[in-house]
Coordinates of C-alpha atoms in Angstrom, one line a residue:
Chain C
D1 CA -11.3 0.9 -3.0
I2 CA -12.8 -2.5 -2.9
Q3 CA -11.4 -4.7 -0.1
M4 CA -10.8 -8.4 -0.5
T5 CA -10.9 -10.4 2.8
Q6 CA -9.5 -13.9 2.6
S7 CA -10.1 -16.6 5.1
P8 CA -8.6 -18.5 6.7
S9 CA -5.1 -16.8 6.9
S10 CA -3.6 -20.2 7.2
V11 CA -4.7 -23.8 7.1
S12 CA -2.9 -27.0 8.0
A13 CA -3.8 -30.0 5.8
S14 CA -2.6 -33.4 4.7
V15 CA -1.9 -34.8 1.3
G16 CA -5.3 -35.9 -0.2
D17 CA -7.4 -33.5 1.8
R18 CA -10.0 -31.2 0.3
V19 CA -9.1 -27.6 1.0
T20 CA -11.4 -24.6 0.6
I21 CA -10.3 -20.9 0.7
S22 CA -12.7 -18.1 0.8
C23 CA -12.6 -14.5 -0.4
R24 CA -15.2 -11.8 0.4
A25 CA -15.4 -8.5 -1.6
S26 CA -16.5 -5.4 0.2
Q27 CA -19.0 -4.7 -2.7
D28 CA -20.4 -6.5 -5.7
I29 CA -17.7 -7.4 -8.3
S30 CA -19.6 -9.7 -10.5
T31 CA -17.2 -12.5 -11.4
W32 CA -14.0 -10.4 -11.8
V33 CA -11.9 -12.5 -9.5
A34 CA -8.6 -14.3 -10.1
W35 CA -6.7 -16.7 -7.9
Y36 CA -2.9 -17.1 -7.7
Q37 CA -0.5 -19.6 -6.1
Q38 CA 2.8 -18.3 -4.8
K39 CA 5.7 -20.5 -3.6
S40 CA 8.4 -19.1 -1.4
G41 CA 10.8 -16.8 -3.3
K42 CA 8.9 -17.2 -6.6
A43 CA 6.5 -15.0 -8.6
P44 CA 2.8 -15.8 -8.3
Q45 CA 1.2 -18.1 -10.8
L46 CA -2.3 -17.7 -12.2
L47 CA -4.7 -20.6 -11.3
I48 CA -8.2 -19.3 -12.0
Y49 CA -9.6 -16.2 -13.7
A50 CA -13.1 -14.8 -14.1
A51 CA -14.0 -16.6 -10.9
S52 CA -14.2 -20.1 -12.3
T53 CA -12.1 -20.4 -15.5
L54 CA -9.1 -22.7 -15.1
Q55 CA -5.9 -21.2 -16.5
S56 CA -4.3 -23.3 -19.2
G57 CA -1.9 -25.9 -17.8
V58 CA -3.3 -25.8 -14.2
P59 CA -4.4 -29.2 -12.8
S60 CA -8.1 -29.9 -12.7
R61 CA -8.0 -30.4 -8.9
F62 CA -8.1 -26.6 -8.7
S63 CA -11.5 -25.0 -9.1
G64 CA -13.1 -21.6 -8.4
S65 CA -16.7 -20.5 -7.8
G66 CA -18.8 -17.6 -6.7
S67 CA -20.1 -14.3 -7.9
G68 CA -21.1 -10.9 -6.4
T69 CA -19.2 -10.7 -3.1
E70 CA -18.4 -14.4 -2.1
F71 CA -15.8 -16.5 -3.9
T72 CA -14.1 -19.8 -3.2
L73 CA -11.0 -21.6 -4.4
T74 CA -11.1 -25.4 -3.9
I75 CA -8.3 -27.9 -4.1
S76 CA -10.1 -31.2 -4.4
S77 CA -7.2 -33.5 -3.3
L78 CA -4.1 -31.7 -1.9
Q79 CA -0.8 -32.7 -3.5
P80 CA 2.7 -32.1 -2.0
E81 CA 3.4 -29.4 -4.6
D82 CA 0.3 -27.5 -3.5
F83 CA 1.7 -26.3 -0.2
A84 CA 2.0 -22.6 -0.9
T85 CA 0.3 -19.2 -0.3
Y86 CA -2.8 -18.4 -2.3
Y87 CA -4.2 -14.9 -3.1
C88 CA -7.4 -13.7 -4.6
Q89 CA -7.5 -10.6 -6.7
Q90 CA -10.2 -8.3 -8.1
A91 CA -10.2 -5.7 -10.8
T92 CA -13.2 -3.5 -11.1
G93 CA -14.3 0.1 -10.9
F94 CA -13.4 3.2 -12.9
P95 CA -10.8 4.4 -12.7
P96 CA -9.6 0.8 -12.3
A97 CA -8.6 -0.2 -8.8
L98 CA -7.1 -3.7 -8.5
T99 CA -6.6 -5.2 -5.1
F100 CA -5.4 -8.5 -3.7
G101 CA -6.6 -10.4 -0.7
G102 CA -4.3 -10.9 2.3
G103 CA -3.3 -14.4 1.4
T104 CA -3.9 -17.9 2.7
T105 CA -0.9 -20.2 3.5
V106 CA -1.6 -23.9 3.1
E107 CA 0.8 -25.8 5.4
I108 CA 1.6 -29.4 5.9
K109 CA -0.3 -31.0 8.8
Chain M
Q1 CA 7.6 -19.1 -25.1
V2 CA 6.5 -16.0 -23.3
Q3 CA 9.2 -14.5 -21.1
L4 CA 9.4 -11.4 -18.9
V5 CA 12.9 -10.7 -17.8
Q6 CA 13.5 -8.0 -15.3
S7 CA 16.5 -5.9 -14.4
G8 CA 18.6 -6.7 -11.4
A9 CA 18.4 -5.9 -7.7
E10 CA 18.8 -2.2 -6.6
V11 CA 19.9 -0.6 -3.4
K12 CA 18.9 3.1 -3.0
K13 CA 18.9 5.8 -0.4
P14 CA 15.7 7.5 0.9
G15 CA 14.6 10.3 -1.4
A16 CA 16.2 8.7 -4.5
S17 CA 14.5 7.2 -7.5
V18 CA 14.7 3.7 -9.0
R19 CA 13.8 2.5 -12.5
V20 CA 13.0 -1.2 -13.1
S21 CA 12.8 -2.7 -16.6
C22 CA 10.9 -5.6 -17.9
K23 CA 11.9 -7.0 -21.3
T24 CA 9.3 -9.2 -22.9
S25 CA 9.6 -11.8 -25.6
G26 CA 7.7 -14.7 -27.1
Y27 CA 4.5 -12.8 -28.1
T28 CA 3.4 -9.7 -30.0
F29 CA 4.3 -6.9 -27.6
N30 CA 1.5 -4.5 -28.7
T31 CA -1.3 -6.9 -28.0
Y32 CA -1.0 -7.2 -24.2
A33 CA -0.8 -4.6 -21.4
L34 CA 1.6 -4.9 -18.6
N35 CA 1.1 -4.4 -14.9
W36 CA 3.5 -3.8 -12.0
V37 CA 3.0 -5.4 -8.6
R38 CA 5.1 -5.3 -5.5
Q39 CA 5.6 -7.4 -2.4
A40 CA 7.2 -6.1 0.8
P41 CA 9.1 -8.7 2.9
G42 CA 6.7 -11.2 4.4
Q43 CA 3.7 -9.3 3.1
G44 CA 1.0 -9.6 0.5
L45 CA 0.8 -8.3 -3.1
E46 CA 0.1 -4.6 -4.0
W47 CA -0.8 -3.3 -7.5
L48 CA 1.2 -0.3 -8.7
G49 CA -0.5 0.2 -12.0
W50 CA -1.0 -0.8 -15.6
I51 CA 0.4 0.4 -19.0
S52 CA -1.0 -0.2 -22.4
S53 CA 1.8 -1.6 -24.6
H54 CA -0.2 -0.3 -27.7
S55 CA -0.8 3.3 -26.7
G56 CA 1.4 3.9 -23.7
G57 CA -1.6 5.0 -21.7
T58 CA -1.4 4.2 -18.0
Q59 CA -3.7 3.5 -15.0
I60 CA -2.0 4.3 -11.7
P61 CA -3.9 4.2 -8.4
Q62 CA -4.1 7.4 -6.4
K63 CA -1.8 6.1 -3.8
F64 CA 1.1 6.1 -6.2
H65 CA 0.0 8.7 -8.8
D66 CA 2.6 11.3 -7.8
R67 CA 5.5 8.9 -7.4
V68 CA 5.2 6.2 -10.1
T69 CA 5.8 6.6 -13.8
M70 CA 5.4 3.8 -16.4
T71 CA 6.7 3.9 -19.9
R72 CA 7.3 1.5 -22.7
D73 CA 9.8 1.1 -25.6
T74 CA 8.1 -0.7 -28.5
S75 CA 11.4 -1.1 -30.4
T76 CA 12.8 -3.4 -27.6
S77 CA 9.4 -4.7 -26.3
T78 CA 10.4 -3.4 -22.8
V79 CA 8.4 -1.6 -20.2
Y80 CA 9.8 0.5 -17.4
M81 CA 8.5 1.5 -13.9
E82 CA 10.1 4.4 -12.1
L83 CA 9.4 5.1 -8.4
K84 CA 10.5 8.5 -7.1
M85 CA 11.0 9.8 -3.6
L86 CA 11.8 6.4 -2.2
R87 CA 11.1 5.6 1.5
S88 CA 12.1 2.7 3.6
D89 CA 8.6 1.2 3.2
D90 CA 9.2 1.0 -0.5
T91 CA 11.6 -1.9 0.2
A92 CA 10.0 -4.8 -1.7
V93 CA 10.3 -7.2 -4.6
Y94 CA 8.8 -5.5 -7.7
Y95 CA 7.2 -7.7 -10.4
C96 CA 6.0 -7.0 -13.9
A97 CA 3.1 -9.1 -15.1
R98 CA 1.3 -9.5 -18.4
D99 CA -2.4 -8.7 -18.4
Q100 CA -4.6 -11.4 -20.0
G101 CA -6.9 -8.7 -21.4
V102 CA -10.1 -10.5 -20.5
R103 CA -11.7 -7.2 -19.5
G104 CA -10.9 -5.5 -22.8
V105 CA -8.0 -3.2 -23.8
Y106 CA -8.7 -0.4 -21.3
H107 CA -9.0 -2.2 -18.0
P108 CA -6.6 -4.4 -16.0
S109 CA -7.8 -7.9 -15.4
S110 CA -5.7 -10.9 -14.4
F111 CA -2.1 -11.7 -14.9
D112 CA -0.9 -14.8 -16.9
Y113 CA 2.8 -14.3 -17.0
W114 CA 5.1 -12.8 -14.5
G115 CA 8.7 -11.6 -14.4
Q116 CA 11.2 -13.1 -11.9
G117 CA 11.0 -10.1 -9.6
T118 CA 13.4 -7.3 -8.8
P119 CA 14.4 -6.7 -5.2
V120 CA 14.6 -3.0 -4.3
I121 CA 16.1 -2.1 -0.9
V122 CA 15.8 1.4 0.4
S123 CA 18.2 2.1 3.2
S124 CA 20.3 5.0 4.4

């Protein structure tokens, strides 16, 4: 199975900071990456799909980039409601094997 | 609006089976596949598989192939996930999630709507 390695596992940041989260795939997955935000006790919410497409209703301060094996989620100006855990996810291969990264927790500095 | 409403919490003994339901509404059921994802306490997300709402066909990873069954009832727009031979490490919150279908009708992709989650506790 393709492994997704996220870094860092946690980051401390302040409101207004720019935050970047990375995800590395163990093999080429083109642009088949999605990013989710999960708050404590809640289901994940889709932020970005196909590496860089913003999901409807998601604020434009979220953006995604990358292709192949290196992917990035960027929050341009951190807001109080953005403190949460973020996961990358890939879906490639046949038979399909869908895997998530280990998660990155964004904490208040 | 799109809603996925899951069945309630379950407590099971090791070796038993559990069936979780996910009732959908607010969209045409046959046009989107559904996925199941679980999250153990304090851990990350793990994919359990995908079911086509149209055909009933499933894609289940090898790790769960002999223990997980997914079915759907088109008359009630509901999908079901059954996990057999439960072990203590199956204790988790189980989510259903609608597939966006951006990779076509035969391949899971990304998940745009999620159920509220169903806690399953396995304990003797």
